[in-house]
Amino acid sequence: MSETSNPTALPRSLNYEALKAHIITHKINCGLWLIRVIGIVCSIAYFIPIFGNPYNYYYKVLLANAAISALRLHQRIGRVQFTRQFAAELLSEDSCHYLFYSLIFLYVSPVSLVLVPIILFCVLHSASYSLTLLDTLGQNSWWGARLLISLVEFQSLNILKAVAFTEIFLMPYTVLLILMGRASLLTPFIYYHFLTQRYTSRRNPYTRNMFRELRVLFEKTAAKPSMPSFVKQFLLLVVNFTTKLAPVQIQMPPTQHQQ
């Protein structure tokens, strides 16, 4: 009896020809997936410095993120046009924000916290596309990898919240970097511009939502009767100061997250 007619026969081998055809057809998406995987590997090499200089891997992660952002911009807006409308559309894209993010910290001494949003985005998006590649190979291929991908996707909301919190926390941290002599005086002002872009993002509401959650947390903490007055005043001062700096929020229809 042939293998195709036997219900108990082993699954067919992996379909490498289909994978090859998929890679040829979707070169940019596969390239993005590969760069994200390289970014994850370089991040591990930075945090666990076994081979080479860890600082070199730090800047390679930033460069990988810049390459990802540039390719995503190419996918989103296509050819460059020297018009006001094109510039406005460019600045509204999340990929432009993170291209700007890489450029900011390329000229700052290595700070481990800076890599956190990049790593989390790489893990989230590479896991999603890895599932597509596995489906191309065959529905039953690499069940262990599929399990890991499902765990990442299950935690996607927490991952995006962690990214948003890190983006916000880096704002006061850039001021500390100046005091430690690890950043220039312009770094907080440039990073503030990046943060306002994230706050007004059309596709990713998580930074706005995190600001809102932190404001509610600070106000509830300040309202506790047992809270010392100086702590209460400090928390309310932070809330009022942050509210004044917040850009005008434009209501946008809910969309899927995107780097």
Coordinates of N, CA and C in Angstrom, one line a residue, residues 21-196:
A21 N 10.0 29.3 -2.7 CA 9.1 30.1 -3.6 C 8.6 31.3 -2.7
H22 N 8.2 31.0 -1.5 CA 7.7 32.1 -0.6 C 8.8 33.2 -0.4
I23 N 10.0 32.7 -0.2 CA 11.1 33.7 0.1 C 11.3 34.6 -1.2
I24 N 11.3 33.9 -2.4 CA 11.5 34.7 -3.6 C 10.4 35.7 -3.8
T25 N 9.1 35.3 -3.5 CA 8.0 36.2 -3.7 C 7.9 37.3 -2.7
H26 N 8.3 37.0 -1.4 CA 8.2 38.0 -0.3 C 9.6 38.3 0.2
K27 N 10.4 38.9 -0.7 CA 11.8 39.1 -0.3 C 12.0 40.1 0.9
I28 N 11.2 41.2 0.8 CA 11.3 42.2 1.9 C 10.8 41.7 3.2
N29 N 9.7 41.0 3.3 CA 9.2 40.4 4.5 C 10.2 39.4 5.1
C30 N 10.8 38.6 4.2 CA 11.7 37.6 4.7 C 13.0 38.3 5.2
G31 N 13.4 39.4 4.5 CA 14.5 40.1 4.9 C 14.3 40.8 6.3
L32 N 13.1 41.3 6.5 CA 12.8 41.9 7.8 C 12.8 40.8 8.9
W33 N 12.3 39.6 8.6 CA 12.4 38.5 9.6 C 13.8 38.2 9.9
L34 N 14.7 38.1 8.9 CA 16.1 37.7 9.1 C 16.8 38.8 9.9
I35 N 16.6 40.1 9.6 CA 17.2 41.2 10.4 C 16.7 41.1 11.8
R36 N 15.5 40.9 12.1 CA 15.0 40.8 13.4 C 15.6 39.7 14.2
V37 N 15.8 38.5 13.6 CA 16.5 37.4 14.2 C 17.9 37.8 14.5
I38 N 18.6 38.4 13.6 CA 19.9 38.9 13.8 C 20.0 39.9 15.0
G39 N 19.0 40.8 15.1 CA 18.9 41.7 16.2 C 18.8 41.0 17.5
I40 N 18.0 39.9 17.6 CA 17.8 39.2 18.8 C 19.1 38.5 19.2
V41 N 19.8 37.9 18.2 CA 21.1 37.2 18.5 C 22.1 38.2 19.0
C42 N 22.2 39.4 18.4 CA 23.1 40.4 18.8 C 22.8 41.0 20.2
S43 N 21.5 41.0 20.5 CA 21.1 41.4 21.8 C 21.5 40.4 22.9
I44 N 21.4 39.2 22.6 CA 21.9 38.1 23.5 C 23.4 38.2 23.7
A45 N 24.1 38.5 22.6 CA 25.5 38.6 22.6 C 26.0 39.8 23.4
Y46 N 25.1 40.9 23.5 CA 25.4 42.0 24.3 C 25.2 41.8 25.7
F47 N 24.1 41.1 26.1 CA 23.8 40.9 27.5 C 24.6 39.7 28.1
I48 N 25.0 38.8 27.2 CA 25.8 37.7 27.6 C 27.1 37.7 26.8
P49 N 28.0 38.5 27.2 CA 29.2 38.8 26.4 C 30.2 37.6 26.4
I50 N 30.0 36.6 25.5 CA 30.9 35.5 25.4 C 31.9 35.7 24.3
F51 N 31.4 36.2 23.2 CA 32.3 36.4 22.0 C 32.4 37.9 21.7
G52 N 33.6 38.4 21.6 CA 33.7 39.8 21.1 C 33.4 40.9 22.1
N53 N 33.4 42.1 21.6 CA 33.1 43.3 22.4 C 31.6 43.5 22.5
P54 N 31.0 43.5 23.7 CA 29.6 43.6 23.8 C 29.1 44.9 23.2
Y55 N 29.9 46.0 23.3 CA 29.4 47.3 22.8 C 29.2 47.3 21.3
N56 N 30.0 46.5 20.6 CA 29.8 46.3 19.2 C 28.5 45.8 18.9
Y57 N 28.1 44.8 19.6 CA 26.8 44.1 19.4 C 25.6 45.1 19.8
Y58 N 25.9 46.0 20.8 CA 24.9 47.0 21.1 C 24.5 47.9 20.0
Y59 N 25.6 48.4 19.3 CA 25.3 49.3 18.2 C 24.8 48.5 16.9
K60 N 25.2 47.2 16.8 CA 24.6 46.4 15.8 C 23.1 46.3 15.9
V61 N 22.6 46.2 17.1 CA 21.2 46.1 17.4 C 20.5 47.4 17.0
L62 N 21.1 48.5 17.3 CA 20.5 49.8 16.9 C 20.5 49.9 15.3
L63 N 21.6 49.5 14.7 CA 21.7 49.5 13.2 C 20.6 48.6 12.6
A64 N 20.5 47.4 13.2 CA 19.4 46.5 12.7 C 18.1 47.1 12.8
N65 N 17.8 47.8 13.9 CA 16.5 48.4 14.1 C 16.3 49.5 13.1
A66 N 17.4 50.3 12.8 CA 17.3 51.3 11.8 C 17.0 50.7 10.4
A67 N 17.6 49.6 10.1 CA 17.4 48.9 8.8 C 15.9 48.4 8.7
I68 N 15.4 47.8 9.8 CA 14.0 47.3 9.9 C 13.1 48.5 9.6
S69 N 13.3 49.6 10.3 CA 12.5 50.8 10.2 C 12.5 51.3 8.8
A70 N 13.7 51.4 8.1 CA 13.8 51.9 6.8 C 13.0 51.0 5.8
L71 N 13.1 49.7 5.9 CA 12.4 48.8 5.1 C 10.9 48.9 5.3
R72 N 10.5 49.0 6.5 CA 9.0 49.1 6.8 C 8.5 50.4 6.2
L73 N 9.3 51.5 6.3 CA 8.9 52.8 5.6 C 8.8 52.6 4.1
H74 N 9.7 51.9 3.5 CA 9.6 51.6 2.1 C 8.4 50.8 1.7
Q75 N 8.0 49.9 2.6 CA 6.7 49.2 2.3 C 5.5 50.0 2.5
R76 N 5.5 50.9 3.5 CA 4.4 51.7 3.9 C 4.1 52.9 2.9
I77 N 5.2 53.6 2.5 CA 5.0 54.8 1.8 C 5.7 54.9 0.4
G78 N 6.4 53.8 0.1 CA 7.0 53.7 -1.2 C 8.1 54.7 -1.5
R79 N 8.1 55.3 -2.7 CA 9.1 56.1 -3.2 C 9.1 57.5 -2.5
V80 N 10.3 58.0 -2.3 CA 10.5 59.3 -1.6 C 10.0 60.4 -2.5
Q81 N 9.2 61.4 -1.9 CA 8.7 62.5 -2.7 C 9.1 63.8 -1.8
F82 N 9.5 64.8 -2.5 CA 9.9 66.0 -1.8 C 8.7 67.0 -1.8
T83 N 7.7 66.5 -1.0 CA 6.4 67.3 -0.8 C 6.1 67.4 0.6
R84 N 5.3 68.4 1.0 CA 4.9 68.6 2.4 C 4.0 67.5 2.8
Q85 N 3.2 67.0 2.0 CA 2.3 65.9 2.3 C 3.0 64.7 2.6
F86 N 4.1 64.4 1.8 CA 4.9 63.2 2.0 C 5.6 63.3 3.3
A87 N 6.2 64.5 3.7 CA 6.9 64.6 4.9 C 6.0 64.4 6.1
A88 N 4.7 64.9 6.0 CA 3.7 64.7 7.1 C 3.4 63.2 7.3
E89 N 3.2 62.5 6.1 CA 2.9 61.1 6.2 C 4.1 60.3 6.7
L90 N 5.3 60.7 6.3 CA 6.5 60.1 6.8 C 6.6 60.2 8.3
L91 N 6.4 61.4 8.9 CA 6.6 61.6 10.3 C 5.4 60.9 11.1
S92 N 4.4 60.5 10.5 CA 3.2 59.9 11.2 C 3.4 58.4 11.3
E93 N 4.4 57.8 10.6 CA 4.6 56.4 10.6 C 5.4 55.9 11.8
D94 N 5.0 54.8 12.4 CA 5.7 54.3 13.6 C 7.1 53.9 13.2
S95 N 7.3 53.4 12.0 CA 8.6 53.0 11.6 C 9.6 54.2 11.5
C96 N 9.1 55.4 11.2 CA 9.9 56.6 11.2 C 10.3 56.9 12.6
H97 N 9.3 56.7 13.5 CA 9.6 57.0 14.9 C 10.8 56.2 15.4
Y98 N 10.8 54.9 15.1 CA 11.9 54.0 15.6 C 13.2 54.1 14.8
L99 N 13.1 54.6 13.6 CA 14.3 55.0 12.9 C 15.0 56.2 13.6
F100 N 14.1 57.1 14.0 CA 14.6 58.3 14.8 C 15.2 57.8 16.1
Y101 N 14.5 56.8 16.7 CA 15.0 56.3 18.0 C 16.4 55.7 17.9
S102 N 16.7 55.0 16.8 CA 18.0 54.4 16.6 C 19.1 55.5 16.5
L103 N 18.7 56.5 15.7 CA 19.6 57.6 15.4 C 20.0 58.4 16.7
I104 N 19.0 58.5 17.6 CA 19.2 59.2 18.9 C 20.3 58.6 19.7
F105 N 20.1 57.2 19.8 CA 21.0 56.5 20.8 C 22.3 56.0 20.1
L106 N 22.4 56.1 18.8 CA 23.7 55.8 18.2 C 24.8 56.7 18.7
Y107 N 24.5 57.9 19.1 CA 25.5 58.9 19.6 C 25.5 59.0 21.1
V108 N 25.0 58.0 21.8 CA 24.9 58.0 23.3 C 25.7 56.8 23.7
S109 N 26.3 56.9 24.9 CA 27.0 55.7 25.4 C 26.0 54.6 25.6
P110 N 26.5 53.3 25.5 CA 25.5 52.2 25.6 C 24.7 52.2 26.9
V111 N 23.4 52.0 26.7 CA 22.5 52.0 27.8 C 21.6 50.7 27.6
S112 N 21.7 49.7 28.4 CA 21.0 48.5 28.2 C 19.5 48.7 28.0
L113 N 18.9 49.6 28.8 CA 17.4 49.9 28.7 C 17.0 50.3 27.3
V114 N 17.9 50.9 26.6 CA 17.5 51.4 25.2 C 17.2 50.2 24.3
L115 N 17.8 49.1 24.5 CA 17.6 47.9 23.7 C 16.3 47.2 24.0
V116 N 15.6 47.4 25.1 CA 14.5 46.7 25.5 C 13.3 46.8 24.5
P117 N 12.9 48.0 24.1 CA 11.8 48.1 23.1 C 12.2 47.4 21.8
I118 N 13.4 47.6 21.4 CA 13.8 46.9 20.1 C 13.8 45.4 20.2
I119 N 14.3 44.9 21.3 CA 14.3 43.4 21.5 C 12.8 42.9 21.5
L120 N 12.0 43.6 22.2 CA 10.6 43.1 22.4 C 9.8 43.2 21.1
F121 N 10.1 44.2 20.3 CA 9.4 44.3 19.0 C 10.0 43.2 18.0
C122 N 11.3 43.0 18.1 CA 11.9 41.9 17.3 C 11.3 40.6 17.6
V123 N 11.2 40.3 18.9 CA 10.6 39.0 19.3 C 9.2 38.9 18.9
L124 N 8.4 39.9 19.0 CA 7.0 39.9 18.7 C 6.7 39.7 17.2
H125 N 7.4 40.5 16.4 CA 7.2 40.4 15.0 C 7.8 39.3 14.3
S126 N 9.0 38.9 14.8 CA 9.7 37.7 14.2 C 8.9 36.4 14.5
A127 N 8.3 36.4 15.7 CA 7.5 35.2 16.1 C 6.3 35.1 15.2
S128 N 5.7 36.2 14.9 CA 4.5 36.2 14.0 C 4.8 35.7 12.6
Y129 N 5.9 36.2 12.0 CA 6.3 35.8 10.7 C 6.9 34.4 10.7
S130 N 7.5 34.0 11.8 CA 8.0 32.6 11.8 C 6.9 31.6 11.6
L131 N 5.7 31.9 12.2 CA 4.5 31.0 12.0 C 4.2 30.9 10.5
T132 N 4.3 32.0 9.8 CA 4.0 32.0 8.4 C 5.0 31.1 7.7
L133 N 6.2 31.2 8.0 CA 7.3 30.4 7.4 C 7.1 28.9 7.7
L134 N 6.7 28.6 9.0 CA 6.4 27.2 9.3 C 5.2 26.6 8.6
D135 N 4.2 27.5 8.4 CA 3.0 27.0 7.7 C 3.4 26.7 6.2
T136 N 4.3 27.5 5.7 CA 4.8 27.2 4.3 C 5.5 25.9 4.2
L137 N 6.3 25.6 5.3 CA 7.0 24.3 5.3 C 6.0 23.1 5.4
G138 N 5.0 23.3 6.2 CA 4.0 22.2 6.4 C 3.3 22.5 7.7
Q139 N 2.0 22.1 7.8 CA 1.2 22.4 8.9 C 1.7 21.7 10.2
N140 N 2.4 20.6 10.1 CA 2.8 19.9 11.3 C 4.3 20.0 11.6
S141 N 5.0 21.0 11.0 CA 6.4 21.2 11.1 C 6.8 21.9 12.4
W142 N 7.8 21.4 13.0 CA 8.4 22.1 14.2 C 7.4 22.5 15.2
W143 N 6.8 21.5 15.8 CA 5.7 21.8 16.8 C 6.3 22.6 18.0
G144 N 7.6 22.3 18.4 CA 8.2 23.0 19.5 C 8.3 24.5 19.3
A145 N 8.7 24.9 18.0 CA 8.8 26.3 17.7 C 7.4 26.9 17.7
R146 N 6.4 26.2 17.2 CA 5.0 26.7 17.2 C 4.5 26.9 18.7
L147 N 4.9 26.1 19.6 CA 4.6 26.3 21.0 C 5.2 27.6 21.5
L148 N 6.4 27.8 21.2 CA 7.1 29.1 21.7 C 6.4 30.3 21.1
I149 N 6.1 30.2 19.8 CA 5.4 31.3 19.1 C 4.1 31.6 19.7
S150 N 3.3 30.6 20.1 CA 2.0 30.8 20.7 C 2.2 31.4 22.1
L151 N 3.2 31.1 22.8 CA 3.5 31.8 24.1 C 3.8 33.3 23.9
V152 N 4.6 33.6 22.9 CA 4.8 35.0 22.6 C 3.6 35.7 22.2
E153 N 2.8 35.1 21.3 CA 1.5 35.8 20.9 C 0.5 35.9 22.1
F154 N 0.5 35.0 23.0 CA -0.3 35.1 24.1 C 0.0 36.3 25.0
Q155 N 1.3 36.6 25.1 CA 1.8 37.7 25.9 C 2.0 39.0 25.1
S156 N 1.4 39.0 23.9 CA 1.7 40.2 23.0 C 1.2 41.5 23.7
L157 N 0.1 41.5 24.4 CA -0.4 42.7 25.0 C 0.5 43.2 26.1
N158 N 1.0 42.2 26.9 CA 2.0 42.6 28.0 C 3.3 43.1 27.4
I159 N 3.7 42.5 26.2 CA 4.9 43.0 25.5 C 4.8 44.4 25.1
L160 N 3.7 44.7 24.5 CA 3.4 46.1 24.0 C 3.3 47.1 25.1
K161 N 2.8 46.7 26.3 CA 2.7 47.5 27.4 C 4.1 47.8 28.0
A162 N 5.0 46.7 28.0 CA 6.3 46.9 28.5 C 7.1 47.8 27.6
V163 N 6.9 47.8 26.2 CA 7.5 48.7 25.3 C 7.1 50.1 25.6
A164 N 5.8 50.3 25.8 CA 5.3 51.7 26.1 C 5.9 52.2 27.4
F165 N 6.0 51.4 28.4 CA 6.5 51.8 29.7 C 8.0 52.2 29.6
T166 N 8.7 51.4 28.9 CA 10.2 51.7 28.7 C 10.4 53.0 27.9
E167 N 9.5 53.2 26.9 CA 9.6 54.5 26.1 C 9.4 55.7 27.1
I168 N 8.5 55.6 28.0 CA 8.2 56.7 28.9 C 9.3 56.8 29.9
F169 N 9.7 55.7 30.5 CA 10.8 55.8 31.5 C 12.1 56.3 31.0
L170 N 12.4 56.1 29.7 CA 13.6 56.6 29.2 C 13.7 58.1 29.1
M171 N 12.5 58.8 29.2 CA 12.5 60.2 29.1 C 13.3 60.8 30.3
P172 N 12.9 60.5 31.6 CA 13.7 61.1 32.7 C 15.0 60.4 32.8
Y173 N 15.2 59.2 32.3 CA 16.5 58.6 32.4 C 17.5 59.3 31.5
T174 N 17.1 59.9 30.4 CA 18.0 60.6 29.5 C 18.6 61.8 30.3
V175 N 17.8 62.4 31.2 CA 18.3 63.5 32.0 C 19.4 63.0 33.0
L176 N 19.2 61.8 33.5 CA 20.2 61.2 34.4 C 21.5 60.9 33.6
L177 N 21.3 60.5 32.4 CA 22.5 60.2 31.5 C 23.4 61.4 31.4
I178 N 22.7 62.6 31.3 CA 23.5 63.8 31.2 C 24.3 64.0 32.5
L179 N 23.7 63.8 33.6 CA 24.4 64.0 34.9 C 25.5 63.0 35.1
M180 N 25.4 61.8 34.4 CA 26.5 60.8 34.5 C 27.5 61.0 33.4
G181 N 27.3 62.0 32.5 CA 28.2 62.3 31.5 C 28.2 61.3 30.3
R182 N 27.0 60.6 30.1 CA 26.9 59.6 29.1 C 26.0 60.1 27.9
A183 N 25.5 61.3 28.0 CA 24.7 61.8 26.9 C 24.9 63.3 26.8
S184 N 24.6 63.9 25.7 CA 24.7 65.3 25.5 C 23.5 66.1 26.0
L185 N 23.6 67.4 26.1 CA 22.5 68.2 26.6 C 21.3 68.1 25.7
L186 N 21.5 67.8 24.4 CA 20.4 67.8 23.5 C 19.6 66.5 23.5
T187 N 20.1 65.5 24.1 CA 19.5 64.1 24.1 C 18.1 64.1 24.6
P188 N 17.8 64.7 25.8 CA 16.5 64.7 26.3 C 15.5 65.5 25.5
F189 N 15.9 66.6 24.9 CA 15.0 67.4 24.0 C 14.7 66.6 22.7
I190 N 15.7 65.9 22.2 CA 15.4 65.1 21.0 C 14.5 63.9 21.3
Y191 N 14.8 63.3 22.4 CA 14.0 62.1 22.8 C 12.6 62.6 23.1
Y192 N 12.4 63.8 23.7 CA 11.0 64.3 23.9 C 10.2 64.3 22.6
H193 N 10.9 64.7 21.6 CA 10.2 64.8 20.2 C 9.8 63.4 19.8
F194 N 10.7 62.4 20.0 CA 10.3 61.0 19.7 C 9.1 60.6 20.5
L195 N 9.1 60.9 21.8 CA 8.0 60.5 22.7 C 6.7 61.1 22.3
T196 N 6.7 62.3 21.9 CA 5.5 63.0 21.4 C 5.0 62.3 20.2

